[in-house]
Coordinates of C-alpha atoms in Angstrom, one line a residue:
Chain A
M1 CA 16.7 149.1 61.1
S2 CA 20.2 147.6 60.7
Q3 CA 20.5 149.3 57.3
T4 CA 20.4 152.7 59.0
V5 CA 23.2 151.8 61.5
A6 CA 26.6 152.9 60.3
E7 CA 28.9 150.0 59.4
L8 CA 31.2 149.1 62.3
A9 CA 34.8 148.6 61.5
Y10 CA 36.9 146.3 63.7
P11 CA 39.1 146.9 65.6
M12 CA 37.3 150.0 67.0
S13 CA 39.4 152.7 68.5
R14 CA 39.4 153.8 72.1
T15 CA 38.8 157.3 73.3
K16 CA 40.0 156.6 76.9
P17 CA 43.2 154.7 77.3
F18 CA 42.0 152.6 80.3
N19 CA 38.6 151.8 78.7
P20 CA 37.5 149.6 75.8
P21 CA 36.1 151.4 72.8
D22 CA 33.0 153.5 73.8
G23 CA 30.7 151.6 71.5
Y24 CA 31.1 148.3 73.4
A25 CA 28.6 149.2 76.2
D26 CA 26.0 150.1 73.6
L27 CA 26.5 147.0 71.6
R28 CA 26.3 144.8 74.7
E29 CA 23.0 146.3 75.5
H30 CA 21.4 146.5 72.1
E31 CA 23.3 144.3 69.7
P32 CA 25.3 141.6 71.6
F33 CA 25.9 139.8 68.3
A34 CA 27.0 142.7 66.1
R35 CA 28.3 142.3 62.6
V36 CA 31.6 144.1 62.2
R37 CA 33.7 144.7 59.1
L38 CA 37.3 143.6 59.0
W39 CA 40.1 144.8 56.7
D40 CA 39.4 142.0 54.2
G41 CA 35.7 142.8 53.8
T42 CA 34.4 139.9 55.9
Y43 CA 31.7 140.4 58.5
P44 CA 32.2 138.2 61.6
Y45 CA 30.1 138.7 64.8
L46 CA 31.6 140.8 67.6
L47 CA 30.4 139.5 71.0
T48 CA 30.4 141.8 74.0
K49 CA 28.4 139.9 76.7
F50 CA 30.2 137.9 79.3
D51 CA 27.8 134.9 79.2
D52 CA 27.9 134.7 75.4
I53 CA 31.6 134.9 75.3
R54 CA 32.0 132.2 77.9
A55 CA 29.5 130.0 76.0
V56 CA 31.5 130.3 72.7
L57 CA 34.9 129.8 74.3
S58 CA 33.9 126.7 76.1
N59 CA 32.1 125.1 73.1
P60 CA 34.3 122.7 71.1
Q61 CA 32.1 123.2 68.0
F62 CA 33.7 126.6 67.7
S63 CA 37.1 126.1 66.1
C64 CA 40.2 128.3 66.7
E65 CA 42.1 127.0 63.6
P66 CA 43.0 130.0 61.4
N67 CA 43.1 128.0 58.1
R68 CA 39.4 127.2 58.3
E69 CA 37.1 129.2 56.0
G70 CA 35.4 132.0 58.0
F71 CA 38.0 132.3 60.7
P72 CA 38.3 136.1 61.4
H73 CA 41.6 137.6 60.6
V74 CA 42.0 141.1 62.1
F75 CA 45.3 142.3 60.6
E76 CA 46.7 141.2 57.3
G77 CA 50.2 140.6 58.8
R78 CA 48.8 138.7 61.8
M79 CA 46.9 136.4 59.3
V80 CA 50.2 135.2 57.9
A81 CA 51.5 134.4 61.3
D82 CA 48.3 132.7 62.5
K83 CA 48.0 130.6 59.4
A84 CA 51.6 129.4 59.9
D85 CA 51.1 128.6 63.6
R86 CA 51.2 124.9 64.4
S87 CA 51.3 125.3 68.2
F88 CA 48.4 124.1 70.4
L89 CA 47.1 127.7 70.6
R90 CA 45.7 127.3 67.1
L91 CA 44.6 123.7 67.2
D92 CA 41.3 122.1 68.2
N93 CA 41.1 118.9 70.2
P94 CA 42.1 116.2 70.4
E95 CA 45.5 117.4 69.1
H96 CA 45.4 120.5 71.3
D97 CA 45.3 118.6 74.6
R98 CA 47.9 116.1 73.4
L99 CA 50.4 118.9 72.6
R100 CA 49.5 121.1 75.6
R101 CA 50.1 118.3 78.0
M102 CA 53.7 118.1 76.9
V103 CA 54.4 121.3 78.8
T104 CA 51.7 121.7 81.4
K105 CA 53.9 120.1 84.1
E106 CA 56.3 123.1 83.7
F107 CA 53.7 125.7 84.7
T108 CA 51.9 124.1 87.7
V109 CA 51.3 126.0 90.9
R110 CA 54.0 124.0 92.7
R111 CA 56.6 124.6 89.9
I112 CA 56.0 128.3 89.9
E113 CA 56.2 128.5 93.7
Q114 CA 59.6 126.9 93.4
L115 CA 60.5 129.7 90.9
T116 CA 59.5 132.5 93.3
P117 CA 63.0 133.2 94.7
R118 CA 64.3 133.5 91.1
I119 CA 61.6 136.0 90.2
E120 CA 62.2 138.0 93.4
E121 CA 65.9 138.1 92.6
S122 CA 65.2 139.5 89.1
V123 CA 62.7 142.0 90.5
D124 CA 65.1 143.3 93.2
R125 CA 68.1 143.6 90.8
L126 CA 66.0 145.3 88.1
I127 CA 64.6 147.8 90.5
T128 CA 68.1 148.6 91.8
Q129 CA 69.4 149.1 88.3
Y130 CA 66.4 151.1 87.3
C131 CA 66.7 153.7 90.0
Q132 CA 70.3 154.3 89.2
L133 CA 69.3 155.5 85.8
P134 CA 68.5 159.2 85.2
Q135 CA 65.0 160.3 86.4
G136 CA 62.5 159.8 83.6
A137 CA 64.0 156.5 82.4
D138 CA 61.6 154.3 80.5
F139 CA 60.1 151.7 82.8
V140 CA 59.1 149.5 79.8
E141 CA 62.6 149.3 78.4
H142 CA 64.4 148.9 81.7
F143 CA 62.0 146.9 83.8
S144 CA 58.7 145.6 82.4
A145 CA 60.3 144.2 79.3
P146 CA 63.5 142.6 80.8
L147 CA 61.7 141.0 83.7
P148 CA 59.4 138.5 82.0
T149 CA 62.0 138.0 79.3
E150 CA 64.6 137.0 81.9
I151 CA 62.2 134.5 83.4
I152 CA 60.9 132.9 80.3
T153 CA 64.4 132.6 78.7
F154 CA 65.7 131.1 82.0
L155 CA 62.8 128.5 81.9
L156 CA 63.2 127.7 78.3
G157 CA 67.0 127.7 78.2
I158 CA 67.3 130.5 75.6
P159 CA 70.2 133.0 75.9
Y160 CA 68.9 136.2 77.4
E161 CA 71.5 138.1 75.4
D162 CA 69.4 137.4 72.2
H163 CA 66.4 139.4 73.6
A164 CA 66.7 142.3 71.1
F165 CA 66.2 139.8 68.3
F166 CA 63.1 138.1 69.5
H167 CA 61.6 141.4 70.9
E168 CA 61.9 142.7 67.4
A169 CA 60.3 139.5 66.0
T170 CA 57.4 139.9 68.4
R171 CA 57.0 143.6 67.4
I172 CA 56.7 142.7 63.7
Q173 CA 54.5 139.6 64.1
F174 CA 52.0 141.2 66.4
G175 CA 51.9 144.7 64.9
S176 CA 48.8 145.9 63.0
K177 CA 50.8 147.7 60.4
S178 CA 53.2 144.9 59.5
T179 CA 53.0 143.7 55.9
P180 CA 52.7 140.0 55.0
A181 CA 56.2 140.1 53.6
E182 CA 57.7 141.5 56.8
V183 CA 55.9 138.9 58.9
R184 CA 57.0 136.1 56.6
K185 CA 60.6 137.2 56.8
S186 CA 60.4 137.6 60.6
L187 CA 58.9 134.2 61.0
D188 CA 61.6 132.6 58.8
D189 CA 64.3 134.3 60.9
L190 CA 62.7 133.2 64.2
F191 CA 62.1 129.7 63.1
G192 CA 65.7 129.5 61.9
Y193 CA 66.9 130.7 65.3
L194 CA 64.7 128.2 67.2
D195 CA 65.7 125.4 64.9
A196 CA 69.4 126.1 65.7
L197 CA 68.5 126.3 69.4
I198 CA 66.8 122.8 69.3
T199 CA 69.9 121.4 67.5
R200 CA 72.1 122.7 70.4
K201 CA 69.7 121.1 72.9
E202 CA 69.8 117.8 71.0
R203 CA 73.6 117.7 71.2
E204 CA 73.8 118.9 74.8
P205 CA 70.5 118.8 76.7
Q206 CA 70.4 120.9 79.9
D207 CA 68.0 121.5 82.7
D208 CA 65.4 123.5 80.8
I209 CA 62.0 123.2 79.1
V210 CA 63.3 123.0 75.5
S211 CA 65.8 120.3 76.5
R212 CA 63.1 118.3 78.2
L213 CA 60.8 118.7 75.1
V214 CA 63.7 117.5 72.9
V215 CA 64.5 114.5 75.0
E216 CA 61.0 113.4 76.0
Q217 CA 58.9 114.4 73.0
L218 CA 61.0 115.0 69.9
K219 CA 63.5 112.1 70.1
P220 CA 60.8 109.4 70.7
G221 CA 58.7 110.9 67.9
H222 CA 55.8 112.3 69.9
V223 CA 56.2 115.6 68.2
D224 CA 57.7 116.7 64.8
R225 CA 60.4 119.3 64.6
L226 CA 58.2 122.1 63.0
T227 CA 55.5 121.6 65.7
L228 CA 58.1 121.8 68.4
I229 CA 59.6 125.0 67.0
N230 CA 56.0 126.4 67.0
I231 CA 55.5 125.4 70.6
V232 CA 58.7 127.0 71.7
R233 CA 57.9 130.1 69.7
L234 CA 54.5 130.3 71.5
L235 CA 56.0 130.0 75.0
L236 CA 58.6 132.6 74.2
S237 CA 56.3 135.2 72.7
A238 CA 53.4 134.6 75.2
G239 CA 56.0 134.5 78.0
H240 CA 57.3 138.0 77.5
Q241 CA 54.9 140.1 75.5
T242 CA 51.7 139.8 77.6
T243 CA 53.3 140.1 81.0
Q244 CA 55.5 143.0 79.9
N245 CA 52.5 145.0 78.9
M246 CA 50.4 143.9 81.9
T247 CA 53.2 144.9 84.2
A248 CA 53.6 148.4 82.8
L249 CA 49.9 149.1 82.3
G250 CA 49.3 147.9 85.9
V251 CA 51.9 150.2 87.3
L252 CA 50.4 153.1 85.4
T253 CA 46.9 152.1 86.5
L254 CA 47.9 152.1 90.1
L255 CA 49.8 155.4 89.8
Q256 CA 46.7 157.0 88.3
H257 CA 44.5 155.7 91.2
P258 CA 46.5 156.7 94.3
D259 CA 43.8 155.8 96.7
Q260 CA 43.8 152.2 95.4
L261 CA 47.6 152.1 95.4
A262 CA 47.6 153.3 99.1
L263 CA 45.3 150.5 100.0
I264 CA 47.6 147.7 98.6
K265 CA 50.7 149.4 100.0
S266 CA 49.3 149.3 103.6
N267 CA 47.5 146.0 103.1
P268 CA 49.9 143.7 101.2
E269 CA 47.5 140.8 101.7
M270 CA 45.2 142.6 99.2
I271 CA 47.8 142.2 96.4
P272 CA 46.5 138.9 94.9
G273 CA 43.0 140.3 94.7
A274 CA 44.4 143.5 93.2
V275 CA 46.2 141.5 90.6
E276 CA 42.9 139.9 89.5
E277 CA 41.3 143.4 89.3
L278 CA 44.2 144.7 87.3
L279 CA 43.9 141.8 84.9
R280 CA 40.2 142.4 84.5
F281 CA 40.5 146.2 84.2
S282 CA 43.4 146.1 81.7
S283 CA 42.4 143.1 79.6
V284 CA 45.6 143.5 77.5
L285 CA 44.5 140.8 75.0
H286 CA 42.3 143.4 73.4
V287 CA 41.8 141.8 69.9
G288 CA 39.8 138.6 69.9
A289 CA 39.5 135.8 71.1
R290 CA 38.5 134.6 67.7
R291 CA 36.6 131.4 66.6
V292 CA 34.7 130.0 63.7
A293 CA 31.6 127.9 63.9
M294 CA 32.0 124.4 62.6
E295 CA 28.3 123.7 62.5
D296 CA 25.1 125.6 63.2
I297 CA 25.3 126.5 66.9
D298 CA 22.8 128.0 69.3
V299 CA 24.5 130.5 71.6
N300 CA 22.2 131.5 74.4
G301 CA 19.3 131.6 71.9
K302 CA 21.2 133.2 69.0
L303 CA 21.9 131.0 65.9
V304 CA 25.5 131.2 64.6
K305 CA 25.7 129.4 61.3
A306 CA 28.4 127.0 60.2
G307 CA 31.4 128.9 58.7
E308 CA 30.6 132.2 60.5
G309 CA 33.4 133.9 62.4
V310 CA 33.1 135.2 65.9
I311 CA 35.2 137.7 67.8
C312 CA 34.8 137.3 71.6
S313 CA 35.9 140.7 73.0
I314 CA 37.8 140.0 76.2
P315 CA 37.8 143.6 77.3
A316 CA 34.0 143.8 76.7
A317 CA 33.4 140.6 78.7
N318 CA 35.5 142.0 81.6
R319 CA 33.4 145.2 81.7
D320 CA 30.0 143.5 81.6
P321 CA 28.0 145.1 84.4
D322 CA 26.0 141.9 84.8
L323 CA 29.1 140.4 86.3
F324 CA 31.1 143.4 87.5
P325 CA 28.9 146.2 88.8
D326 CA 30.2 149.7 87.9
P327 CA 32.6 148.0 85.6
D328 CA 34.7 151.0 84.5
K329 CA 35.6 151.6 88.1
F330 CA 39.1 150.3 89.1
D331 CA 38.5 148.8 92.5
V332 CA 41.0 146.5 94.1
E333 CA 38.5 145.4 96.7
R334 CA 36.0 144.0 94.2
D335 CA 35.6 140.3 93.5
A336 CA 37.2 140.1 90.1
A337 CA 37.9 136.3 90.2
R338 CA 35.7 135.4 87.3
H339 CA 37.3 137.7 84.7
V340 CA 38.4 136.1 81.4
A341 CA 41.6 138.1 80.9
F342 CA 43.4 134.8 80.4
G343 CA 40.7 133.6 78.0
F344 CA 38.3 130.8 78.8
G345 CA 37.9 127.2 77.6
I346 CA 40.6 124.8 76.7
H347 CA 42.9 127.6 75.3
Q348 CA 43.0 129.6 78.6
C349 CA 46.5 130.8 79.2
L350 CA 49.0 128.1 80.0
G351 CA 51.3 130.6 81.8
Q352 CA 48.7 132.3 84.0
V353 CA 50.2 131.0 87.3
L354 CA 53.6 132.4 86.2
A355 CA 52.1 135.7 85.1
R356 CA 50.2 136.1 88.4
A357 CA 53.4 135.3 90.4
E358 CA 55.4 137.9 88.4
L359 CA 52.7 140.6 88.8
R360 CA 52.2 139.9 92.5
I361 CA 56.0 140.1 93.2
V362 CA 56.4 143.3 91.2
Y363 CA 53.4 145.2 92.7
G364 CA 54.4 143.9 96.1
S365 CA 57.9 145.3 96.1
L366 CA 58.2 148.2 93.5
F367 CA 56.1 150.7 95.4
N368 CA 57.8 149.9 98.7
R369 CA 61.3 150.2 97.3
L370 CA 60.4 153.4 95.3
P371 CA 57.7 155.1 97.5
N372 CA 57.7 158.3 95.4
L373 CA 57.3 156.6 92.1
R374 CA 55.4 158.8 89.7
L375 CA 54.8 159.6 86.1
A376 CA 57.7 161.8 84.6
V377 CA 55.6 163.1 81.7
P378 CA 52.0 164.3 81.5
F379 CA 49.6 161.4 81.1
E380 CA 48.4 162.8 77.8
K381 CA 51.9 162.4 76.3
L382 CA 51.9 158.6 76.8
R383 CA 51.6 156.5 73.6
F384 CA 49.3 153.5 74.1
R385 CA 49.5 150.3 72.1
H386 CA 46.4 150.9 70.0
D387 CA 48.3 149.5 67.0
M388 CA 49.4 146.2 68.6
F389 CA 47.7 142.8 69.2
V390 CA 48.5 143.1 72.9
Y391 CA 47.5 146.4 74.5
G392 CA 49.7 148.4 76.8
V393 CA 51.9 151.5 76.8
H394 CA 54.8 151.9 74.4
E395 CA 57.0 153.8 76.8
L396 CA 56.5 154.7 80.5
P397 CA 58.9 157.4 81.8
L398 CA 58.8 157.4 85.6
A399 CA 60.5 159.4 88.3
W400 CA 61.1 158.2 91.9
Chain B
M1 CA 28.8 118.9 99.4
R2 CA 30.5 116.4 97.1
I3 CA 33.1 117.3 94.4
T4 CA 34.0 115.3 91.3
V5 CA 36.6 116.1 88.7
N6 CA 37.0 115.1 85.0
R7 CA 40.7 114.6 84.4
L8 CA 40.1 114.1 80.7
R9 CA 38.7 117.6 80.4
C10 CA 41.3 119.3 82.6
I11 CA 43.8 121.6 80.9
A12 CA 46.0 122.2 83.9
A13 CA 45.4 125.9 84.1
G14 CA 46.0 125.6 87.9
Q15 CA 43.2 128.0 88.9
C16 CA 41.6 125.4 91.3
V17 CA 44.8 125.0 93.2
L18 CA 45.2 128.8 93.5
K19 CA 41.7 129.3 94.7
S20 CA 41.2 126.2 96.8
P21 CA 44.6 124.5 97.7
H22 CA 43.0 122.3 100.4
V23 CA 40.7 120.6 98.0
F24 CA 42.7 120.5 94.7
D25 CA 46.3 119.7 93.7
Q26 CA 48.0 119.1 90.4
D27 CA 49.7 115.8 89.2
K28 CA 53.5 116.4 89.1
Q29 CA 53.8 114.5 85.8
D30 CA 51.3 116.5 83.8
G31 CA 49.7 119.2 85.9
I32 CA 46.3 117.5 85.6
V33 CA 43.9 118.1 88.6
V34 CA 44.1 115.8 91.6
L35 CA 41.2 115.8 94.0
L36 CA 42.5 115.9 97.6
T37 CA 39.1 115.3 99.1
E38 CA 35.7 114.5 97.7
N39 CA 33.9 116.1 100.7
P40 CA 35.6 119.4 101.6
A41 CA 35.3 120.5 105.2
P42 CA 32.7 123.3 105.6
E43 CA 35.4 126.0 105.8
F44 CA 36.7 125.0 102.3
E45 CA 33.3 124.8 100.6
A46 CA 33.2 128.3 99.3
S47 CA 36.6 128.2 97.8
A48 CA 35.9 124.8 96.2
R49 CA 32.7 126.3 94.7
L50 CA 34.7 129.3 93.3
A51 CA 37.3 126.8 91.8
A52 CA 34.5 125.1 90.0
R53 CA 33.1 128.4 88.7
V54 CA 36.4 129.6 87.3
C55 CA 37.7 126.3 85.9
P56 CA 38.2 127.1 82.2
S57 CA 37.5 123.6 81.0
E58 CA 34.5 123.0 83.3
A59 CA 36.2 119.9 84.7
I60 CA 35.0 120.4 88.3
T61 CA 31.4 119.6 89.4
V62 CA 29.9 120.4 92.7
H63 CA 27.1 118.1 93.8
D64 CA 24.8 119.5 96.5
E65 CA 23.2 116.6 98.3

């Protein structure tokens, strides 16, 4: 029977901007371990059920190291960046935990609570500046991109003024159309930039994360320089790209669901729950999470053989009706707490407490400061980030 | 209800503190889970259970006795 089924190419395209590709629901029901074809002619499994995805992501016998045979590479350019990545994002244990624990103290609930006034200050100022622009100004360029960039550069001790440079690096390194040569050049430039930054922190350490990593980890020899550069690169790219897209897509989602927006405007205590629902509904990490089996592994009764690649679709898991009834409905009152928008297992997002704080503060103040906020172009004119590793909207022109 | 945590498995994602701050905290030095009470008061049992369910590294165990 499988011979009669048309070959599935991955990534699949979406027909509705807020929903995962149409085929996911069918696959979840009929073929939860579907073979999909990638650009390089390999056929990893695409997983679409919440329970299977959780089982894979929490199993240490599935590796996330991109240089292992069988690891699924979804874009050619991204493969180059993944294979060069020496951060803990792309390492298995025990090395993963050892490196991750060098920075976990920086993103605890308490540390992020202390940062709240700094985030509020940025949000207030950026809203004030935004509404002085002409009507129709791009919310991505003038708000959702600067906000997380200001915060992560402040935390890391990187000059905010350099943001155009590393935004461009992120665009190249996470774009589906980037060539290997473009990605290599961009990585070289970014590594050179971060190497120079680390040199400055070695000479003159300040009160920031990079300085603390230099003093506490690099100088005593707990981490080598290239690995440290990779860790800082990870914090910088993860710290701006994901939150930027989640912020803008979340604003758009709320504007398109006025009844839901009205609910959180009149009940601010609902905002934390609404943030979880927005994270579930949007699932901006729409490519992957990817793993490769290191031995034969039974996943809820299905045998995955050693060396086989697995793509755990985060958007599919977060729309599994077994866990989230009526999953395509955006409902800020639902219990979305178990979503896997930040991943699952040891690689779950390090910055999730920070991301939640930023989103909570934005959604809590933006719609009160600008009560007439609305789309300035027809919805159909918006360009969604189908072509990027992190989903979202390329531009978001708003009026207020 | 009794709670135990495995500090070696913990990855300091912080979800337990967000969901159940009366039962869980994080070590200042490394963000690793600190159990504030092994036997949560009845009003905190539901949130402690939720914390165990969302913990990404499955470092929290709920023992029903």
